[in-house]
Amino acid sequence: MTPNVPPIFFDEARDLLEAFQRGLLDRGARDAEAINALFRSAHTLKGAAGLFSLEGVVQFAHAAEAVLEAVRSGTVALDEGTVKALLEAHDELERLIDEVAQGHDGQGDQKLVQLLLARAGGAAVPAAPVVAQVAAKHRYSVSVKFGAPVMREGFDPISFMGFLATLGELSDCEATFPELPAGDAFDPTSCYLHVEATLVTPVSADTVQSTFEFILDSTQVVVTEVVEARAPAPAPVAPAAPAPGLLESSTPRVEARLVKVPADRLDALIDLVGELVIAAAANQAVASRNTDAAALESLATLNQLVGGIRDTALGLRMVPVGETFSRFHRVVRDLSKQLGKSIQLELSGADTELDKSLVDRLVDPLTHIVRNSLDHGLEAEAERVAAGKPATGTLRISAMHEGGSVVIDVSDDGRGLNRPRILAKAIEKGLVPAGAKLATEDIDELIFLPGFSSAEQVSEISGRGVGMDVVKRTIEGLRGTVELTSEDGKGTRLRLRLPLTLAIIDGFGVSVGTARCIVPLKSIHECLDFATVLESEPHHRLSIRGQVVPFVRLREVFAQGGERPAKESVVVVEHADKRLGLVVDALHGAVQTVIKPMGPLFQHIEGVGGATILGTGDVGFILDIGQLVRRVAAPRARAKEAVC
């Protein structure tokens, strides 16, 4: 049975493994500092696993550490073979961590352990004679003030000191409790332990400090090197011996600036903030009927504070997409070798931030898109050269903010979609009637049908007809859209457009008949009097400053009966560089909106992306602008192509 391992161990272990893999794949970083960073990742993971007696993880991390120590000493080169072996160690460590997380005893591949150790000690003997040297030893004074939450987080302070003893000779240990409270102030779940000790070891001060890596958020650790007094030099030269003293570690303890919070606590906070937003909207609705100036001013201040709390809370869940992007270095490296293609990966916009809940659910769709680009899109070297292209293909992944959304592009400079083959395969599989003539956009959409694949044969990479339909369904489930463009011989681009967050948005209230709707505020271009811009009612066209804009009546979209009001308004929205007018009965102004998922009975309604509770207590429907724009744009595109 595995010991009781706290959740924080798995979070930190996976972060270390991610940094380890990223460092191995960064060909531009092969200097001493980069190699030291790799070594520290392996060493810290080994130390943390040792605290919980995870022997399989310790054994593998030690083997990887041994290889990197040989690289640091210059006896082994960090060449392609060494990187490959260390990446295999990374994969095995990742598997072992997952096994432990599931409550199993993780035992590593012993053959791979032996191969790593052999590589670490298998360097050729230099031609020049080498005199064996005993590693220099350092004497450190180690002061540890364990933080109060250490035991609540599942860590045993004594285990840390036990592991410290494995680095060398630990002596003069003194445990004290200078801050132990008396009476009712004493908390049995808190740690009040302070430890002072002396450690004689060949390792650096950084390595000693890394023993406590997992608890540095709450624990103060000071590692200082004791410099012994030197004996006087023999006559006639007699320089004064320096006085004994303490030399601070070259990397003093830096106050932690990162606090990790369990995801469920963060979700609970967002939920509470959402309820606060709803309550504030309700107060605003009541106050709008009150003429008390002091009350209105006080409420305005409260709403401003609620808005600040909302933005700050949502900001806690925003993370850069760079960590997700960086994992594709490994995917491209492995698949390019498997496919026998020369491919370079270019990343941009890695600092673009997105809600963590969205980032986690993006990994699988992006992975499938990347694998498709490598397998179907990018040609082999000989084919590229014959077509007058560079032998090395390029895959680009980028992210940017655009109009209140995050746009992620995955593009390649490959052969583009083979539309005749796609149509033929669709007819062969019975997805399209024989002899059908489809517009270009409709042919492109075929690749998103369940069960569709244009691959000539099934491989480990693709061809099973499972993937792009799931990609589209997943992205649309996140209130996003998938846009596909392709040009023969020049490449293909998939553009994913996603909301910044799934929790709370700024909206603009409108009404259609008895229904109240919310338009995402960042999608709105302008609001106008419908009668002043109407150009053609039968053709659903508006004329706005000389530009023709299509429109839809939300009354028709949502089948709302009753008489139209004498004066209608139009909300002009924008999505993916396309504009659309939404004709509504009335405008109600800006409102903060908490997004609630639609029930199963209502999920099929086109143009609705969610629901919300309004300040009046009524239910409002949040419009999906992307769906509404596509509803209007698709028939127009087909009609235009038919004319051409």
XYZ file of C-alpha atoms in Angstrom:
644
model
C 0.000 0.000 0.000
C 1.166 3.512 -0.723
C 1.461 6.015 2.138
C -0.984 8.872 2.569
C 0.342 11.409 0.066
C -1.109 14.967 0.182
C -2.641 16.390 -3.017
C -0.072 19.189 -3.105
C 2.622 16.575 -3.825
C 0.965 15.594 -7.110
C 0.468 19.212 -8.187
C 4.093 20.085 -7.487
C 5.398 16.829 -8.980
C 3.558 17.438 -12.243
C 4.818 21.036 -12.352
C 8.370 19.759 -11.901
C 7.928 17.172 -14.656
C 6.481 19.805 -16.990
C 9.485 22.078 -16.347
C 11.795 19.079 -16.823
C 10.306 18.202 -20.215
C 10.215 21.834 -21.332
C 13.896 22.204 -20.499
C 14.812 19.069 -22.447
C 12.910 20.196 -25.543
C 14.348 23.720 -25.559
C 17.237 23.291 -27.954
C 18.206 26.935 -27.520
C 18.965 26.420 -23.805
C 21.923 24.132 -23.342
C 24.035 26.338 -21.096
C 25.132 25.492 -17.557
C 22.164 27.250 -15.942
C 19.654 25.324 -18.062
C 21.338 22.011 -17.204
C 21.392 22.958 -13.515
C 17.658 23.707 -13.711
C 17.036 20.239 -15.155
C 19.126 18.685 -12.394
C 17.239 20.623 -9.715
C 13.891 19.424 -11.081
C 14.973 15.779 -10.877
C 16.590 16.241 -7.463
C 13.607 18.061 -5.951
C 11.232 15.400 -7.218
C 13.451 12.671 -5.771
C 13.552 14.417 -2.412
C 9.803 14.945 -2.260
C 9.106 11.323 -3.233
C 11.568 10.176 -0.599
C 9.540 11.916 2.098
C 6.671 9.522 1.390
C 8.792 6.433 0.684
C 7.754 6.316 -2.982
C 10.618 4.047 -3.919
C 9.701 3.685 -7.603
C 9.664 7.446 -8.132
C 12.836 7.912 -6.068
C 14.660 5.243 -8.090
C 13.757 6.753 -11.453
C 14.359 10.353 -10.396
C 17.759 9.260 -9.041
C 18.651 7.637 -12.384
C 17.684 10.819 -14.284
C 19.610 12.874 -11.725
C 22.694 10.679 -12.241
C 22.598 11.268 -16.000
C 22.297 15.026 -15.509
C 25.117 15.021 -12.953
C 27.291 13.370 -15.609
C 26.197 16.057 -18.081
C 27.049 18.778 -15.555
C 30.502 17.312 -15.008
C 31.144 17.121 -18.753
C 31.561 13.348 -18.943
C 28.318 12.877 -20.897
C 27.064 15.097 -23.710
C 23.483 16.341 -23.802
C 23.075 14.981 -27.322
C 20.018 13.528 -29.047
C 20.529 10.128 -27.438
C 20.761 11.555 -23.920
C 17.715 13.786 -24.459
C 15.753 10.777 -25.749
C 16.702 8.727 -22.668
C 15.732 11.556 -20.312
C 12.412 12.074 -22.103
C 11.697 8.363 -21.617
C 12.527 8.830 -17.932
C 10.103 11.773 -17.847
C 7.323 9.617 -19.331
C 7.981 6.824 -16.838
C 7.994 9.259 -13.909
C 4.720 10.747 -15.131
C 3.211 7.258 -15.272
C 4.499 6.427 -11.786
C 3.049 9.644 -10.341
C -0.329 8.816 -11.890
C -0.183 5.300 -10.404
C 0.543 6.669 -6.939
C -2.297 9.199 -7.331
C -4.631 6.255 -7.972
C -3.476 4.533 -4.790
C -1.109 1.997 -6.359
C 2.538 1.238 -5.652
C 4.357 2.705 -8.640
C 7.206 0.455 -9.806
C 9.316 1.670 -12.701
C 10.726 -0.119 -15.734
C 13.955 -1.611 -14.359
C 15.512 -1.989 -17.816
C 15.148 1.752 -18.385
C 16.650 2.458 -14.950
C 19.687 0.370 -15.860
C 19.999 2.048 -19.258
C 19.962 5.471 -17.601
C 22.544 4.487 -15.014
C 24.698 2.929 -17.740
C 24.514 6.146 -19.736
C 25.468 8.128 -16.650
C 28.592 6.040 -16.110
C 29.330 5.049 -19.666
C 31.433 8.013 -20.796
C 34.726 7.301 -22.515
C 37.867 7.651 -20.382
C 39.751 10.868 -21.267
C 43.191 10.491 -22.844
C 44.888 12.595 -20.192
C 45.409 10.949 -16.781
C 42.857 11.949 -14.199
C 43.688 12.113 -10.514
C 40.809 10.957 -8.361
C 39.618 13.637 -6.011
C 37.446 13.405 -2.956
C 34.425 15.701 -3.274
C 34.896 18.837 -1.211
C 32.585 18.955 1.792
C 30.702 21.926 3.126
C 29.539 22.572 6.655
C 26.131 24.214 6.792
C 24.068 25.598 9.619
C 20.445 24.787 8.786
C 17.618 26.660 10.494
C 14.058 25.536 9.792
C 10.952 27.261 11.121
C 8.123 24.987 10.017
C 4.937 26.782 9.048
C 1.705 26.260 10.966
C -0.177 24.524 8.068
C 2.552 21.950 7.288
C 0.850 19.020 9.038
C -2.619 20.010 7.807
C -1.246 19.756 4.275
C -0.140 16.174 4.964
C 3.591 16.670 5.542
C 5.602 15.191 8.400
C 8.358 17.596 9.570
C 10.469 14.701 10.824
C 10.511 13.175 7.319
C 12.142 16.302 5.956
C 14.928 16.102 8.519
C 15.290 12.383 7.825
C 15.774 13.040 4.135
C 18.223 15.847 4.922
C 20.334 13.265 6.750
C 20.695 11.272 3.497
C 22.649 14.189 1.971
C 25.512 13.925 4.462
C 26.270 13.938 8.195
C 23.494 15.592 10.201
C 24.405 16.553 13.766
C 23.707 18.997 16.603
C 19.944 18.792 15.958
C 17.980 20.922 18.401
C 14.165 21.037 18.329
C 12.429 23.966 20.048
C 8.884 25.334 20.274
C 9.406 29.063 20.947
C 5.946 30.052 19.645
C 3.901 27.306 21.319
C 0.668 28.973 22.529
C -0.935 28.193 25.855
C -4.490 27.248 26.748
C -7.274 27.593 24.212
C -4.934 29.261 21.705
C -3.189 25.919 21.122
C -4.228 24.245 17.839
C -3.353 20.521 17.689
C -3.415 20.610 13.870
C -0.792 23.366 13.662
C 2.959 22.894 13.625
C 5.065 24.964 16.069
C 8.401 23.183 15.517
C 11.713 24.989 14.981
C 14.844 22.957 14.202
C 18.500 24.008 14.241
C 21.089 21.543 12.909
C 24.524 21.183 11.345
C 24.955 19.375 8.020
C 28.296 18.290 6.526
C 27.761 17.381 2.886
C 29.341 17.646 -0.589
C 26.169 19.152 -2.103
C 25.491 22.843 -2.660
C 23.400 25.131 -0.480
C 20.773 25.211 -3.258
C 20.424 21.453 -3.047
C 20.047 21.556 0.731
C 17.358 24.222 0.464
C 15.509 22.292 -2.255
C 14.801 19.563 0.324
C 12.060 21.857 1.645
C 10.816 22.955 -1.796
C 7.269 21.691 -1.265
C 6.617 23.659 1.934
C 8.515 26.898 1.284
C 5.234 28.813 0.990
C 4.776 28.569 4.752
C 8.162 27.456 6.092
C 11.230 29.644 6.653
C 14.507 27.926 5.779
C 17.908 29.551 6.190
C 21.002 27.672 4.990
C 24.331 29.277 5.873
C 27.811 27.912 5.224
C 30.230 27.880 8.148
C 33.695 29.072 7.087
C 36.420 27.571 9.297
C 39.309 29.765 10.492
C 42.536 29.148 8.540
C 45.838 28.372 10.285
C 48.590 31.014 9.933
C 50.855 30.553 6.922
C 54.471 29.494 7.625
C 57.234 32.157 8.033
C 58.513 34.341 6.517
C 55.084 35.078 4.996
C 52.465 35.451 7.730
C 49.227 36.899 6.436
C 46.539 37.535 9.017
C 44.021 34.708 9.199
C 40.452 35.802 8.622
C 38.160 35.629 11.607
C 35.652 32.791 11.754
C 32.267 33.796 10.421
C 29.192 32.796 8.552
C 28.903 33.049 4.791
C 25.274 33.323 3.633
C 24.128 30.891 0.961
C 24.470 32.323 -2.529
C 20.719 31.930 -2.922
C 19.058 33.272 0.225
C 15.461 32.365 0.942
C 13.134 34.521 -1.086
C 9.679 35.148 0.313
C 7.166 33.044 -1.587
C 5.039 35.092 -3.995
C 2.905 32.216 -5.215
C 0.126 30.590 -3.222
C -1.531 27.468 -4.604
C -5.217 27.126 -3.860
C -7.282 23.949 -4.391
C -9.488 24.290 -7.466
C -12.674 23.456 -5.558
C -12.107 26.389 -3.175
C -11.582 28.717 -6.108
C -14.760 27.433 -7.787
C -16.670 27.983 -4.544
C -15.370 31.568 -4.407
C -16.491 32.212 -7.990
C -19.940 30.799 -7.186
C -20.248 33.110 -4.159
C -19.117 36.092 -6.209
C -21.749 35.152 -8.785
C -24.456 35.185 -6.124
C -23.117 38.536 -4.919
C -23.420 39.917 -8.447
C -27.039 38.697 -8.667
C -27.843 40.243 -5.272
C -26.266 43.551 -6.310
C -28.373 43.544 -9.501
C -31.503 42.929 -7.406
C -30.619 45.876 -5.153
C -30.082 48.005 -8.228
C -33.543 47.066 -9.512
C -35.138 48.069 -6.192
C -33.093 51.274 -5.965
C -34.157 52.347 -9.440
C -37.621 52.894 -7.945
C -36.182 54.888 -5.021
C -35.485 58.603 -5.239
C -33.320 58.756 -2.101
C -30.089 60.347 -3.393
C -27.966 59.108 -0.454
C -29.170 55.531 -0.939
C -28.471 55.671 -4.665
C -24.968 57.024 -4.072
C -24.252 54.326 -1.489
C -25.510 51.643 -3.858
C -23.352 52.978 -6.681
C -20.285 52.658 -4.419
C -21.316 49.110 -3.459
C -21.772 48.115 -7.109
C -18.334 49.482 -7.919
C -16.801 47.359 -5.150
C -18.744 44.281 -6.280
C -17.405 44.841 -9.785
C -13.860 45.022 -8.424
C -14.336 41.820 -6.414
C -15.778 40.105 -9.478
C -12.858 41.093 -11.719
C -10.285 40.100 -9.087
C -11.954 36.734 -8.424
C -12.128 35.930 -12.122
C -8.502 37.010 -12.484
C -7.503 34.295 -10.023
C -8.624 31.692 -12.558
C -6.834 33.289 -15.497
C -3.666 31.488 -16.573
C -1.408 31.902 -19.619
C -1.918 29.348 -22.376
C 1.852 28.959 -22.736
C 2.009 25.867 -20.523
C -0.549 24.139 -22.746
C 1.304 25.232 -25.888
C 4.705 24.053 -24.645
C 3.592 20.423 -24.422
C 3.278 20.364 -28.217
C 7.058 20.549 -28.582
C 7.069 16.937 -27.432
C 4.143 15.944 -29.658
C 5.811 17.459 -32.736
C 9.195 15.945 -31.875
C 7.843 12.417 -31.456
C 5.412 12.424 -34.386
C 7.846 14.011 -36.830
C 10.247 11.133 -36.162
C 7.456 8.569 -36.388
C 6.213 10.014 -39.701
C 9.689 10.626 -41.107
C 8.958 14.325 -41.677
C 11.021 17.402 -40.917
C 8.772 19.790 -38.988
C 9.412 22.922 -36.958
C 6.984 24.293 -34.394
C 6.483 28.044 -33.950
C 4.581 29.353 -30.915
C 3.361 32.888 -30.272
C 1.063 34.586 -27.791
C 1.960 32.141 -25.017
C 1.305 34.845 -22.404
C -2.340 35.229 -23.511
C -4.535 34.469 -20.500
C -7.622 32.279 -20.395
C -9.847 30.821 -17.683
C -8.141 27.758 -16.158
C -11.298 25.692 -16.617
C -11.133 26.403 -20.354
C -7.397 25.736 -20.624
C -7.758 22.277 -19.078
C -10.478 21.315 -21.558
C -8.528 22.651 -24.555
C -5.694 20.126 -24.322
C -7.423 17.208 -26.074
C -8.951 19.231 -28.967
C -5.669 21.012 -29.642
C -3.740 17.739 -29.512
C -6.024 16.205 -32.119
C -5.757 19.255 -34.388
C -1.957 19.203 -34.136
C -1.776 15.468 -34.895
C -4.052 15.961 -37.928
C -1.850 18.772 -39.232
C 1.288 16.663 -38.868
C -0.236 13.549 -40.435
C -2.557 14.915 -43.154
C -1.509 18.508 -43.689
C 2.280 18.626 -43.854
C 3.992 16.765 -46.676
C 7.115 14.604 -46.591
C 10.397 16.338 -47.452
C 10.597 14.975 -51.025
C 7.045 16.101 -51.825
C 7.693 19.575 -50.420
C 10.919 20.011 -52.383
C 9.182 18.833 -55.577
C 6.503 21.466 -54.979
C 9.127 24.194 -54.563
C 8.697 24.463 -50.808
C 11.322 24.363 -48.035
C 12.061 20.761 -47.017
C 11.043 21.514 -43.430
C 7.363 22.068 -42.841
C 6.097 24.620 -40.326
C 3.312 24.261 -37.788
C 2.250 27.479 -36.055
C 0.197 27.797 -32.895
C -0.740 31.277 -31.741
C -3.092 32.928 -29.268
C -4.394 36.476 -28.956
C -7.248 38.501 -27.470
C -9.753 39.776 -29.979
C -13.070 41.477 -29.266
C -13.566 40.051 -25.795
C -12.612 36.542 -26.903
C -9.440 34.488 -27.060
C -8.515 33.324 -30.544
C -6.232 30.297 -30.938
C -4.886 29.552 -34.420
C -3.332 26.255 -35.501
C -1.970 26.547 -39.040
C 0.440 24.686 -41.291
C 2.099 25.389 -44.635
C 1.170 21.979 -46.023
C -0.841 20.712 -48.965
C -4.233 22.006 -47.867
C -7.522 20.091 -47.832
C -8.073 17.639 -50.671
C -11.709 18.577 -51.244
C -12.428 16.104 -54.095
C -11.243 13.231 -51.892
C -13.220 14.554 -48.884
C -16.414 14.659 -50.950
C -15.754 11.215 -52.468
C -15.159 9.705 -49.007
C -18.325 11.314 -47.655
C -20.345 9.818 -50.544
C -18.644 6.445 -50.027
C -19.604 6.448 -46.335
C -23.179 7.473 -47.091
C -22.805 10.846 -45.400
C -23.680 12.688 -48.627
C -25.967 11.536 -51.473
C -24.211 10.302 -54.634
C -23.786 13.020 -57.245
C -24.189 15.823 -54.717
C -22.555 19.138 -55.585
C -21.592 21.044 -52.458
C -20.215 24.519 -51.881
C -16.604 24.773 -50.671
C -17.685 25.676 -47.129
C -20.029 22.692 -47.013
C -17.285 20.304 -48.151
C -14.968 21.658 -45.461
C -17.693 21.093 -42.852
C -17.787 17.381 -43.762
C -14.599 16.724 -41.792
C -16.524 17.593 -38.618
C -19.132 14.860 -39.176
C -19.041 11.880 -36.759
C -17.279 8.893 -38.294
C -15.681 10.848 -41.139
C -12.046 10.306 -42.134
C -10.276 10.945 -45.423
C -7.274 8.770 -44.489
C -6.512 5.990 -46.962
C -5.644 3.596 -44.155
C -6.003 3.448 -40.391
C -2.811 4.193 -38.445
C -1.842 4.822 -34.851
C -2.120 8.539 -35.557
C -5.380 8.889 -37.484
C -7.915 7.312 -39.785
C -10.425 5.877 -37.315
C -13.020 8.589 -37.924
C -12.976 9.761 -34.322
C -11.701 13.236 -33.606
C -12.744 16.371 -35.480
C -16.418 15.918 -34.575
C -15.355 15.686 -30.929
C -13.140 18.753 -31.368
C -16.037 20.827 -32.671
C -18.481 19.519 -30.058
C -16.017 20.274 -27.250
C -15.298 23.814 -28.441
C -18.974 24.614 -28.957
C -19.659 23.172 -25.496
C -17.312 25.881 -24.210
C -19.413 28.541 -26.004
C -16.728 28.770 -28.667
C -16.539 28.380 -32.439
C -14.300 26.527 -34.895
C -13.440 28.229 -38.193
C -11.642 26.348 -40.974
C -9.823 27.855 -43.960
C -7.635 26.031 -46.447
C -5.846 26.772 -49.719
C -4.514 24.145 -52.096
C -0.759 23.769 -51.828
C -0.437 26.512 -49.203
C -1.859 25.059 -46.021
C -4.755 24.865 -43.600
C -5.769 26.948 -40.604
C -8.146 26.074 -37.792
C -9.209 29.028 -35.669
C -10.744 28.436 -32.249
C -12.614 31.399 -30.804
C -13.402 31.111 -27.091
C -14.896 33.307 -24.365
C -12.480 34.569 -21.730
C -14.398 32.842 -18.950
C -17.340 30.527 -18.396
C -18.446 32.168 -15.152
C -19.465 35.836 -15.301
C -19.741 38.310 -18.164
C -20.766 41.907 -18.731
C -24.011 41.882 -20.660
C -26.574 44.194 -22.191
C -30.251 43.507 -21.495
C -32.885 43.475 -24.245
C -36.462 42.192 -24.428
C -38.340 40.373 -27.169
C -42.028 39.854 -26.416
C -42.174 38.326 -22.946
C -38.581 37.050 -23.098
C -35.587 38.830 -21.591
C -32.227 38.265 -23.320
C -28.645 39.217 -22.545
C -26.220 40.177 -25.299
C -22.508 39.828 -24.319
C -21.376 43.435 -24.036
C -18.047 42.907 -25.810
C -19.881 41.617 -28.904
C -21.916 44.831 -29.301
C -20.788 47.345 -31.913
C -23.639 49.849 -31.509
C -27.385 50.229 -30.826
C -29.659 52.098 -33.277
C -33.277 52.953 -34.024
C -34.365 50.176 -36.408
C -36.545 52.407 -38.593
C -33.678 54.810 -39.368
C -31.347 52.144 -40.795
C -33.787 49.693 -42.444
C -32.990 49.282 -46.156
C -34.982 46.198 -47.177
C -37.387 44.285 -44.953
C -37.852 41.313 -47.381
C -34.099 40.868 -47.840
C -33.281 41.515 -44.167
C -30.801 44.285 -44.916
C -29.748 47.368 -42.979
C -27.809 50.334 -44.303
C -25.437 51.707 -41.676
C -23.292 54.613 -42.896
C -23.177 53.148 -46.390
C -22.427 49.593 -45.242
C -24.954 46.797 -45.793
C -25.512 44.684 -42.681
C -27.879 41.659 -42.494
C -30.355 41.467 -39.630
C -32.595 38.919 -37.897
C -35.673 39.512 -35.784
C -35.249 37.788 -32.448
C -39.040 37.493 -32.351
C -38.765 35.118 -35.334
C -35.693 33.297 -34.000
C -37.419 32.480 -30.710
C -40.967 32.176 -32.138
C -42.370 35.001 -30.023
C -45.926 35.922 -31.009
C -47.840 39.093 -30.281
C -47.791 42.542 -31.815
C -44.536 44.282 -32.613
C -43.956 47.513 -30.700
C -44.382 50.781 -32.562
C -40.679 51.512 -32.151
C -38.075 48.765 -32.477
C -34.330 48.899 -31.833
C -31.466 47.065 -33.491
C -28.340 45.886 -31.646
C -25.442 45.553 -34.095
C -23.131 42.752 -32.972
C -19.798 41.580 -34.342
C -18.258 38.107 -34.432
C -15.256 36.868 -36.431
C -15.187 40.101 -38.483
C -18.848 39.672 -39.438
C -21.628 42.049 -38.348
C -25.271 41.243 -37.710
C -28.243 43.304 -36.587
C -30.493 41.884 -33.859
C -33.930 43.496 -33.956
C -35.426 43.712 -30.436
C -38.456 45.265 -28.776
C -36.621 47.270 -26.102
C -33.185 48.035 -24.658
C -32.568 47.756 -20.905
C -28.892 48.677 -20.501
C -25.736 47.082 -19.125
C -25.894 44.350 -16.502
C -23.426 42.000 -14.838
C -24.435 38.455 -15.665
C -23.727 35.150 -13.949
C -23.839 32.365 -16.549
C -25.859 29.283 -15.647
C -25.846 26.174 -17.873
C -29.006 25.364 -19.813
C -31.015 22.309 -18.823
C -31.162 19.298 -21.184
C -34.566 20.348 -22.565
C -33.235 23.719 -23.714
C -29.715 22.894 -24.911
C -30.922 22.424 -28.509
C -32.147 26.030 -28.837
C -30.016 27.693 -31.495
C -28.661 31.097 -30.588
C -28.811 30.606 -26.807
C -25.588 29.902 -24.933
C -26.794 29.919 -21.335
C -29.170 31.407 -18.823
C -28.939 33.831 -15.932
C -30.990 35.102 -12.993
C -31.840 38.768 -13.410
C -32.081 41.286 -10.584
C -35.877 41.065 -10.805
C -35.691 37.322 -10.163
C -36.688 36.494 -13.755
C -34.708 34.142 -15.999
C -32.777 35.737 -18.848
C -31.335 33.950 -21.890
C -27.722 34.699 -22.840
C -27.391 34.940 -26.610
C -24.746 32.939 -28.474
C -23.658 35.549 -31.001
C -21.450 33.104 -32.915
C -24.382 30.784 -33.617
C -26.618 33.645 -34.712
C -23.958 35.031 -37.089
C -23.348 31.581 -38.600
C -27.104 31.050 -39.008
C -27.283 34.114 -41.253
C -23.875 33.801 -42.937
C -24.137 30.150 -44.077
C -27.113 30.508 -46.480
C -25.643 33.698 -47.912
C -22.297 31.968 -48.598
C -24.058 29.072 -50.349
C -26.167 31.424 -52.450
C -23.121 33.461 -53.469
C -21.177 30.342 -54.530
C -24.181 29.028 -56.480
C -24.323 32.296 -58.463
C -20.573 32.173 -59.153
